Short mmCIF file of C-alpha atoms and ligand atoms in Angstrom, two decimals:
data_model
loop_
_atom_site.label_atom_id
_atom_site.label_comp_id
_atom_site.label_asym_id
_atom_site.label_seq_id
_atom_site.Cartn_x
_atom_site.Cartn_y
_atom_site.Cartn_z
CA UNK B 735 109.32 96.24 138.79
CA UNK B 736 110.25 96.28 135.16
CA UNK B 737 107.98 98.36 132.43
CA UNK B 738 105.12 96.67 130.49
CA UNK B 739 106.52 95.83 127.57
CA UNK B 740 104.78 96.99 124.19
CA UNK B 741 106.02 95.82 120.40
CA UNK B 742 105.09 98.58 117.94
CA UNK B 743 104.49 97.40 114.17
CA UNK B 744 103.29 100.43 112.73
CA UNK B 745 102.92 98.39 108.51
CA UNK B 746 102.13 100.62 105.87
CA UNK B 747 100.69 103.28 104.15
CA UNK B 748 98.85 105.20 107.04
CA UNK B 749 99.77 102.62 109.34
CA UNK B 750 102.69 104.64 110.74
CA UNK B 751 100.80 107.99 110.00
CA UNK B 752 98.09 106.78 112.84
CA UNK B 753 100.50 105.08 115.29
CA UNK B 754 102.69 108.23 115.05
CA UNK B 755 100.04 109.53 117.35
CA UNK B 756 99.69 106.69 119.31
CA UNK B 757 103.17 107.00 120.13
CA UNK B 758 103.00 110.49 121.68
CA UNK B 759 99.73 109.24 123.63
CA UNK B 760 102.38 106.54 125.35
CA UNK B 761 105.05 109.50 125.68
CA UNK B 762 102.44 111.55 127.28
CA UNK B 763 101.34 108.45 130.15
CA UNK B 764 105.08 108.13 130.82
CA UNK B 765 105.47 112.37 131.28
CA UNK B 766 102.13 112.84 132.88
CA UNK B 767 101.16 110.06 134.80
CA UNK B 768 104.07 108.17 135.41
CA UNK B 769 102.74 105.11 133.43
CA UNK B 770 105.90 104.58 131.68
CA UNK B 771 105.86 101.76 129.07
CA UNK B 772 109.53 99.40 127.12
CA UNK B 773 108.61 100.62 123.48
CA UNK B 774 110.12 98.35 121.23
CA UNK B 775 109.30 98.70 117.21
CA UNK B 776 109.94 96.64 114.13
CA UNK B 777 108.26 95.95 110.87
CA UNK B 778 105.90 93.74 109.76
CA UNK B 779 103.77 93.47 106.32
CA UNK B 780 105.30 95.00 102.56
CA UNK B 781 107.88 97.26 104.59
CA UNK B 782 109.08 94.07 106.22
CA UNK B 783 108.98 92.03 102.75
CA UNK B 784 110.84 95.04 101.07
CA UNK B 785 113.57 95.03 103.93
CA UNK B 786 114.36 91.20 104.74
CA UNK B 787 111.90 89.18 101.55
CA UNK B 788 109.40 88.07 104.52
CA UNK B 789 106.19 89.89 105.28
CA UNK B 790 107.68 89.03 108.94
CA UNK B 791 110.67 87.60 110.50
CA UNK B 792 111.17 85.05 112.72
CA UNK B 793 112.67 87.77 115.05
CA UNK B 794 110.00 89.67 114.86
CA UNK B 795 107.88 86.87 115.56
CA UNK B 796 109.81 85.76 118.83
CA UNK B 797 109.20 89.67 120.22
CA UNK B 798 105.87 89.91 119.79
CA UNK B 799 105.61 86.41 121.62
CA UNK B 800 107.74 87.80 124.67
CA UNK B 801 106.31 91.31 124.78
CA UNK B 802 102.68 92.13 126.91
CA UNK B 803 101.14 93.79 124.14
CA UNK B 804 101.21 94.25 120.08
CA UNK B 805 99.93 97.68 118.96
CA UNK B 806 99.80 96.76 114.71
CA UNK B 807 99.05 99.60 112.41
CA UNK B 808 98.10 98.52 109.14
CA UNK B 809 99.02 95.92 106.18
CA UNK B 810 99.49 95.94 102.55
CA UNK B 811 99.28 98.02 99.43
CA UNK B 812 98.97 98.39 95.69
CA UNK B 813 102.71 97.93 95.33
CA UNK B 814 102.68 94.13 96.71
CA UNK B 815 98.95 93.08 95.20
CA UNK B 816 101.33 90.28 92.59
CA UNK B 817 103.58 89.05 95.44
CA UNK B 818 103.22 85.48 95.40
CA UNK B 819 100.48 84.10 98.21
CA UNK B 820 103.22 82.90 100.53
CA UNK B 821 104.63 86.66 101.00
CA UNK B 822 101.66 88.93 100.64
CA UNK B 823 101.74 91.34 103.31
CA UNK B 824 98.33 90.14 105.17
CA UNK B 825 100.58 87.11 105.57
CA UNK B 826 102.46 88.69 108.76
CA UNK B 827 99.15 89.52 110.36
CA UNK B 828 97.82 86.27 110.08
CA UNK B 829 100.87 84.38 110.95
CA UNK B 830 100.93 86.56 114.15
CA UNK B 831 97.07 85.78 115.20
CA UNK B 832 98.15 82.09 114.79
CA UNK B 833 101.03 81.70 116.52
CA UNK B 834 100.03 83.61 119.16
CA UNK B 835 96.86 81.27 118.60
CA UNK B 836 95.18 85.18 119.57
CA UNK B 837 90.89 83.13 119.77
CA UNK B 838 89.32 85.86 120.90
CA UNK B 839 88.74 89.11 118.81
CA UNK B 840 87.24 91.73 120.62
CA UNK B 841 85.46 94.44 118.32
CA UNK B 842 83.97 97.06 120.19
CA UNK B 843 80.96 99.33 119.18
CA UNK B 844 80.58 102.79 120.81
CA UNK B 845 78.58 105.64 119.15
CA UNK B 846 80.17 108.91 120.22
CA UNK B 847 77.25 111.14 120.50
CA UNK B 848 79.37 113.67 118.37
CA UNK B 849 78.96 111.47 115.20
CA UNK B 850 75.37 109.77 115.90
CA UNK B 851 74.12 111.39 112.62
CA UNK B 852 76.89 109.10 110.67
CA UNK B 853 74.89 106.03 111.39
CA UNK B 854 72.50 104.79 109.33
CA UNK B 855 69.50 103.79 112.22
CA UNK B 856 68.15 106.80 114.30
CA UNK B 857 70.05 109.06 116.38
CA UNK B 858 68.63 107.32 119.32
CA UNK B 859 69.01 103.97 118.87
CA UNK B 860 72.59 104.38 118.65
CA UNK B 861 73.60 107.37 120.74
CA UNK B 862 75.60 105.98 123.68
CA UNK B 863 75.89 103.15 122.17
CA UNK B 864 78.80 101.00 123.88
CA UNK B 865 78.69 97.43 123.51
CA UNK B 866 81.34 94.83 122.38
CA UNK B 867 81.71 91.56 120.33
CA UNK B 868 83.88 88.93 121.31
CA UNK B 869 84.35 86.29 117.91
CA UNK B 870 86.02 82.74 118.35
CA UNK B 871 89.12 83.35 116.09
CA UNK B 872 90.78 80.18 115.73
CA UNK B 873 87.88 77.15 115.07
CA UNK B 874 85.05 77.10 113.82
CA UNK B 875 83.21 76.37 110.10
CA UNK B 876 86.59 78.41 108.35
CA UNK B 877 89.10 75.64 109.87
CA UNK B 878 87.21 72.50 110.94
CA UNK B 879 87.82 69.34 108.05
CA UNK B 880 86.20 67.81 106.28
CA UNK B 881 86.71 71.05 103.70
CA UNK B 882 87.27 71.55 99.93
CA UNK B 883 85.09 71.08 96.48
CA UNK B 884 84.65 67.61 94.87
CA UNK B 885 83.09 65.61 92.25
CA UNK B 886 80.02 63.49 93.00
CA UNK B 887 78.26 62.41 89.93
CA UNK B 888 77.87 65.01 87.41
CA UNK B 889 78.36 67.82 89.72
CA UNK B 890 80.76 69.77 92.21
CA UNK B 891 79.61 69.78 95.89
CA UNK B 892 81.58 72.69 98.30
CA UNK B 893 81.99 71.27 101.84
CA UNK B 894 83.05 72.90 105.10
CA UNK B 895 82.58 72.07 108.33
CA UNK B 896 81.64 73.58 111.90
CA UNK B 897 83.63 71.89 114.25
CA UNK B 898 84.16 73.28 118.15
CA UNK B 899 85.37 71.16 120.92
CA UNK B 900 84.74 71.86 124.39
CA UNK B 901 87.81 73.32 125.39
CA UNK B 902 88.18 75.65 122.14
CA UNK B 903 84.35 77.16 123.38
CA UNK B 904 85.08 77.41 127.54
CA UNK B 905 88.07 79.59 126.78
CA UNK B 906 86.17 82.12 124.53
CA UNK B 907 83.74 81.89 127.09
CA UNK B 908 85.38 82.89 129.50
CA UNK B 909 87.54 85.75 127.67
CA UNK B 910 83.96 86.95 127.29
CA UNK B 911 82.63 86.44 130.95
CA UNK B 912 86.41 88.57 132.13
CA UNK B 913 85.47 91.25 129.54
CA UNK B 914 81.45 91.65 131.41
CA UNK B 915 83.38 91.90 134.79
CA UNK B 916 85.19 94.77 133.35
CA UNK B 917 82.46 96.13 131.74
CA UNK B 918 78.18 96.06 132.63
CA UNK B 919 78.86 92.52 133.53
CA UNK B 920 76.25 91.14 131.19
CA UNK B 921 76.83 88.18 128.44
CA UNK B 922 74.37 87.30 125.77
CA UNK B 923 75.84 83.89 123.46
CA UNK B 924 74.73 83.49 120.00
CA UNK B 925 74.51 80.20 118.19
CA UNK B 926 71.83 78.58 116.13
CA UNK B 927 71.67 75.42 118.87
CA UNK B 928 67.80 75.55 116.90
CA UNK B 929 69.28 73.68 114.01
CA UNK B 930 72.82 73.23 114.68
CA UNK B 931 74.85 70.75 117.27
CA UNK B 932 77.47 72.60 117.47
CA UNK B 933 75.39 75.37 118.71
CA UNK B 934 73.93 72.57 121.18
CA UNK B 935 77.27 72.41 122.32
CA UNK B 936 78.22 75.84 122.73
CA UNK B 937 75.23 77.18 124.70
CA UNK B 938 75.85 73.93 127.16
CA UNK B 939 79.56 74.93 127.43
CA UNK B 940 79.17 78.62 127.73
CA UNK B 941 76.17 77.80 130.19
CA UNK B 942 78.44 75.32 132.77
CA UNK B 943 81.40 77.72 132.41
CA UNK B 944 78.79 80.28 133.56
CA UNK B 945 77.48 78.72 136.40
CA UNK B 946 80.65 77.00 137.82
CA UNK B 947 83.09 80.32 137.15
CA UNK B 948 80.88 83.29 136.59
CA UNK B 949 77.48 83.23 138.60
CA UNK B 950 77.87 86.70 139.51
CA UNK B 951 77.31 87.86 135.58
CA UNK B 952 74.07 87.89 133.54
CA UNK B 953 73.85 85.42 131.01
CA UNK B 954 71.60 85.24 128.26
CA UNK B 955 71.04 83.35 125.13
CA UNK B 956 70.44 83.97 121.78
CA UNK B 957 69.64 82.26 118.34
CA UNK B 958 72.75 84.86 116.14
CA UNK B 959 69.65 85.75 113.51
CA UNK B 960 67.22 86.73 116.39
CA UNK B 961 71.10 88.70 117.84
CA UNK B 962 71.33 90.02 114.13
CA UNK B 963 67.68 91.66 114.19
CA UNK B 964 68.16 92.71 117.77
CA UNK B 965 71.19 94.70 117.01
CA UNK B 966 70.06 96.80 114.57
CA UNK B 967 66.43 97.44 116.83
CA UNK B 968 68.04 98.13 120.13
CA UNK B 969 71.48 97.21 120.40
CA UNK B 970 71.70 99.11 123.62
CA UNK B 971 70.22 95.94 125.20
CA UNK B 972 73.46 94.37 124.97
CA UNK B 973 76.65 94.70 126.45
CA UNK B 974 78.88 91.78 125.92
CA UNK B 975 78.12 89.18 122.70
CA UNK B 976 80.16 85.72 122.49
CA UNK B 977 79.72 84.06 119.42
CA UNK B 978 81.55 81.99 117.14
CA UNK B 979 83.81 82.51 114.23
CA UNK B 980 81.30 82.46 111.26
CA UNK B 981 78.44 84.35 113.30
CA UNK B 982 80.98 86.40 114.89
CA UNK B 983 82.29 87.93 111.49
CA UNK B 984 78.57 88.63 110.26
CA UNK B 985 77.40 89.98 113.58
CA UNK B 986 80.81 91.79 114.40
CA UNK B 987 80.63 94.07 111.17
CA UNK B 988 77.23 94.68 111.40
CA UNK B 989 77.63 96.22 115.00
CA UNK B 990 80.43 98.55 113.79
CA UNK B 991 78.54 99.80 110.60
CA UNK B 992 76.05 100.89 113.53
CA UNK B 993 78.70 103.54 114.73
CA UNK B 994 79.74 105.49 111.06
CA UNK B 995 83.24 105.41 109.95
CA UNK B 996 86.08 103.22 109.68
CA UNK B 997 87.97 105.41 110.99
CA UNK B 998 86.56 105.08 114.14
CA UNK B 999 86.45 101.20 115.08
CA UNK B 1000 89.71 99.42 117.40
CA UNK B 1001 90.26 95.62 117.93
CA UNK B 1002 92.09 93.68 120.08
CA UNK B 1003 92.67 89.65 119.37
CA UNK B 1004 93.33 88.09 122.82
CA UNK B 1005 94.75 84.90 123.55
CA UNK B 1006 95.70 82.75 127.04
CA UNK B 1007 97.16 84.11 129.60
CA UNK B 1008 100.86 83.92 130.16
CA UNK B 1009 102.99 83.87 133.02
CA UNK B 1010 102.28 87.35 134.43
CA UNK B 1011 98.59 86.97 134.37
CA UNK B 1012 98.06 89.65 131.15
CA UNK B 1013 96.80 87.95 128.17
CA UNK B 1014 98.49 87.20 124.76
CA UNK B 1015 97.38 90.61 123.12
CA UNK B 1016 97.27 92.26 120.00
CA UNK B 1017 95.67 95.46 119.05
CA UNK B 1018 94.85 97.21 115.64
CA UNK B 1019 92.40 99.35 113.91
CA UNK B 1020 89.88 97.65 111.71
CA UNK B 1021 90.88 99.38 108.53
CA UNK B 1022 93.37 99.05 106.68
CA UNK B 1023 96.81 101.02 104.64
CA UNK B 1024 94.49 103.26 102.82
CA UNK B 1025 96.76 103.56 100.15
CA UNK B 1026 94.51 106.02 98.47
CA UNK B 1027 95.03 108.84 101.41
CA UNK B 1028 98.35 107.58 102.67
CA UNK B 1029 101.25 110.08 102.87
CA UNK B 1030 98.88 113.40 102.77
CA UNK B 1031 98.01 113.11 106.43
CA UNK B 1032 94.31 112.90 105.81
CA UNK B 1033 94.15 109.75 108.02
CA UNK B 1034 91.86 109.67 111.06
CA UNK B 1035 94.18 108.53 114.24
CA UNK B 1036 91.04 107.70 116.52
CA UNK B 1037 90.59 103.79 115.88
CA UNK B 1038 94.64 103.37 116.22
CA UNK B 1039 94.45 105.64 119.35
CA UNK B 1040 91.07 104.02 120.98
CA UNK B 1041 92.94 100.42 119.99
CA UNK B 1042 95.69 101.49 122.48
CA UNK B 1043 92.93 102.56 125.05
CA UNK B 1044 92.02 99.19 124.72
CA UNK B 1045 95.46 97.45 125.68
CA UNK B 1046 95.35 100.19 128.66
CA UNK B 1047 92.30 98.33 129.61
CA UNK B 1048 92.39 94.48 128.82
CA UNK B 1049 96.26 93.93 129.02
CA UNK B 1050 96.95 96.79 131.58
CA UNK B 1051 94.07 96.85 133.78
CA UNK B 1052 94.48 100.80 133.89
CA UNK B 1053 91.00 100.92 133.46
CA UNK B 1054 90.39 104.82 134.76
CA UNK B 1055 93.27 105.38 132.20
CA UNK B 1056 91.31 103.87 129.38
CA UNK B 1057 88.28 105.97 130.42
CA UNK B 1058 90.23 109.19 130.38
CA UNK B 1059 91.33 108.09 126.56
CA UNK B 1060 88.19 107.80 125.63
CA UNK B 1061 86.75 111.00 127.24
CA UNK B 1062 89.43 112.96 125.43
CA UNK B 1063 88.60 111.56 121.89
CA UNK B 1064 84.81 112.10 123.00
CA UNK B 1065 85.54 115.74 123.89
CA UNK B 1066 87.96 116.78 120.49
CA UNK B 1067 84.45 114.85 118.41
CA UNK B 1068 81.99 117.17 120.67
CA UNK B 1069 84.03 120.64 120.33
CA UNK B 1070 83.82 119.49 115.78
CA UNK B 1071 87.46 118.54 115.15
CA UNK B 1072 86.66 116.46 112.35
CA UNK B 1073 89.30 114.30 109.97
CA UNK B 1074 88.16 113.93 106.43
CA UNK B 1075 86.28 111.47 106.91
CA UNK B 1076 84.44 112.46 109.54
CA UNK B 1077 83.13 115.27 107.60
CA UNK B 1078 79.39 114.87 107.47
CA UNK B 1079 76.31 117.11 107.32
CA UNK B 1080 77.34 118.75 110.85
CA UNK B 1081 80.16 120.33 109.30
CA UNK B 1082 82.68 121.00 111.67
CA UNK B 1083 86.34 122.07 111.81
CA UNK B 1084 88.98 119.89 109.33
CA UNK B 1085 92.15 119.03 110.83
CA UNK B 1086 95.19 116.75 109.91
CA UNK B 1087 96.01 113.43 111.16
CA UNK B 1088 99.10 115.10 114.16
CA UNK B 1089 96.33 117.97 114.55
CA UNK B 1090 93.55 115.88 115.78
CA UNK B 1091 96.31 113.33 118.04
CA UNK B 1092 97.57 116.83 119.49
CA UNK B 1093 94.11 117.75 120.29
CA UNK B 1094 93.91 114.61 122.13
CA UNK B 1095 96.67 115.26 123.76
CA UNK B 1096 94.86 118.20 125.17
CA UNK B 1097 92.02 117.36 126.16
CA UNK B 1098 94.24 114.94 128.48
CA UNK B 1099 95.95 117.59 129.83
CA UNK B 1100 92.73 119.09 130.46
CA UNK B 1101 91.31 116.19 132.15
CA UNK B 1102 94.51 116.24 134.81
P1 NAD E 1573 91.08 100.28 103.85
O1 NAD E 1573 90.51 100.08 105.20
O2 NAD E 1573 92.54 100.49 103.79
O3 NAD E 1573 90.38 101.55 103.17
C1 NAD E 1573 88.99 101.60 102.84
C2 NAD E 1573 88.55 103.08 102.71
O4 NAD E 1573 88.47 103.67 104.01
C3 NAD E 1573 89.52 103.93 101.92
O5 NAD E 1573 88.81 104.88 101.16
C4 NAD E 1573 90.33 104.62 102.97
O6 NAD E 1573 90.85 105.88 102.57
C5 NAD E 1573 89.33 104.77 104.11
N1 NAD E 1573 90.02 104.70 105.42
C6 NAD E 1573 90.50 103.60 106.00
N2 NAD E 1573 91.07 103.91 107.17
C7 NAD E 1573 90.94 105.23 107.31
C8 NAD E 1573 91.34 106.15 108.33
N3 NAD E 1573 92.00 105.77 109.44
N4 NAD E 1573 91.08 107.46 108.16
C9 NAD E 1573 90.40 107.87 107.07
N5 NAD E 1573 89.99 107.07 106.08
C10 NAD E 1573 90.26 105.76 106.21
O7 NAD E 1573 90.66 99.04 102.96
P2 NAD E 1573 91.04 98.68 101.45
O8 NAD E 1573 91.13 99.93 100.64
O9 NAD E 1573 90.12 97.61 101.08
O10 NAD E 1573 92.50 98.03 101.53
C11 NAD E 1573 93.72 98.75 101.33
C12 NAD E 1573 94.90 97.85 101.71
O11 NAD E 1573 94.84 97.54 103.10
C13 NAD E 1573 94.89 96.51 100.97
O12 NAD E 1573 96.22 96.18 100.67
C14 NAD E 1573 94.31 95.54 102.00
O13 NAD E 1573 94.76 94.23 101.79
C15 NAD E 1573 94.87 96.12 103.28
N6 NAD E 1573 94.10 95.79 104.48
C16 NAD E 1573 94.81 95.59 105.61
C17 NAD E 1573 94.15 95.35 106.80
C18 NAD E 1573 94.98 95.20 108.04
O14 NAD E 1573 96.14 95.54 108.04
N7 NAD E 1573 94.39 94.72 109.13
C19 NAD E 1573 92.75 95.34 106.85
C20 NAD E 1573 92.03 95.59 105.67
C21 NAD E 1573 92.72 95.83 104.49
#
């Protein structure tokens, strides 16, 4: 049987400084435990736009539909801020999401106990912390129409509108009822069905995709500002959230403030299935080119490095794989290998961006 397939588009600034270590994490699979991958790279963002005037080609585009997972780096950069809109570097990413129609953007958040103290709620309300937010990506209040600003009477009114069909809802749904099986197999949904028919809609939907698909997971319901207030008092109660786009972005960011640094925090952006079962995938850090450390390899690898633990997982199903990923990153934060920005009150040993992927590196040889 052929490879899994895997497009690199490493971007810029420290985009190619982080997936530089990601690469010898997929070297080290294929030498060590015979999980051999078809790497494949090309550009996407400014060093696309400088090389062929298009933040990303069609070419480019066709790959990453063909491939079973995107690994993305990072985007932009002071040197393309007065491109016109049409070009701008953050134009590749988004015209990937889309036509990859990616609806479901998984944002984990997991508190190494290593780096507890960077959070700003207790120690233990967020040690151990390991839960994940799944946002509709694709609908929702930022897409539905009627939209825009207009003139009625003597003043401007601003209109947008939340707009979900059925369909658009049952497949989030159940991108978040898969995730559970994978995981503690519990789903809370947020809406606001309190004042909101759309969120009527939603907790129906979610409910009958629950009950005819997914009996054997717990489901719960929430109101998202009773899920906001419960996050920050004991987010440990949770293990999966679905919610949608607007709540999603609110409720995903506050969840990975919970953990400390930006550093830290992967992503994936799923969308349907394709012919060999895996699901349209594409995985990045949150951050972004940090032009203001790029180059001096200051950059912290992890939340490239965890992002690729996460296509091990959700496109791979090497789920004991992922695990061992993760334990190595946990064990190089426990024995104080710390990147700059990690660097907190616990002091701990500064190392470079390749220093802290080798360490990785061996604390998976260790784990063998
Ligand atoms: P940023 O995430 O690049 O940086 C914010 C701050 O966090 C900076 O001080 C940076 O040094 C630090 N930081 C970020 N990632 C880090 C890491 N891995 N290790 C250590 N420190 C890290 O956000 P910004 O400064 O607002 O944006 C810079 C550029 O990145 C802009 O052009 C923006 O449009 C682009 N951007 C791209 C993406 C993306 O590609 N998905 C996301 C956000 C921003």
């Amino acid at each position: 049987m052929a490879n899994p397939s895997i497009l690199i588009l490493a971007g810029d600034g420290i985009g190619p400084e982080v997936m530089g270590e990601v690469k010898k994490i997929i070297t080290w699979y294929g030498d060590k435990r015979g999980l051999s991958f078809d790497v494949s790279e090309d550009l996407v963002g400014g060093c696309a736009y400088d090389a062929h005037g298009t933040p990303l080609t069609d070419a480019t585009m066709a790959k990453a539909q063909e491939v079973d997972a995107v690994l993305l780096g990072a985007v932009g950069g002071p040197k393309y801020d007065k491109l016109d809109f049409s070009v701008k570097p953050e134009r590749g990413l988004l015209r990937l999401r889309k036509e990859m129609d990616l609806y479901a953007n998984l944002r984990p958040a997991q508190c190494f106990d290593a780096l507890a103290d960077f959070s700003s709620l207790k120690k233990d309300v967020v040690a151990g912390l390991d839960i994940m937010i799944v946002r509709e990506l694709t609908s929702g209040v930022y897409f539905g129409e009627p939209r825009g600003i207009h003139k009625e009477g003597n003043e401007r009114v601003g209109i947008n509108t939340q707009r979900y069909t059925e369909s658009e809802i049952a497949r989030v749904a159940r991108s978040a009822f898969e995730l559970a099986r994978k995981r503690n197999n519990k789903v809370c949904s947020m809406e606001k069905a309190n004042v909101m028919e759309s969120g009527i809609l939603w907790r129906d939907v979610v409910q009958e995709i629950h009950d005819a698909e997914y009996p054997d997971v717990e489901l719960s319901h929430m109101y998202a500002d009773a899920g906001a207030m419960q996050l920050t008092r004991w987010p440990k109660q949770f293990d999966v959230i679905v919610t949608d786009n607007l709540f999603g972005d609110l409720l995903s960011d506050l969840a990975a403030m919970l953990t400390g640094s930006l550093g830290m925090l992967p992503s994936a952006s799923l969308g349907a299935p394709m012919a060999n079962g895996r699901p349209k995938a594409l995985y990045e850090p949150v951050h972004g080119s940090a032009p203001d450390i790029a180059g001096q390899g200051k950059a912290n690898p992890i939340a490239c490095i965890l992002s690729f633990a996460m296509a091990l997982r959700y496109s791979f199903s090497e789920l004991a794989e992922a695990d061992r990923l993760e334990k190595a990153v946990e064990k190089v934060l426990a024995d104080g290998l710390r990147t700059a920005d990690l660097m907190g009150p616990d002091g701990g040993t500064p190392v470079s961006t390749s220093d802290m992927g080798d360490a990785i590196i061996a604390a998976l040889d260790a784990s063998l």
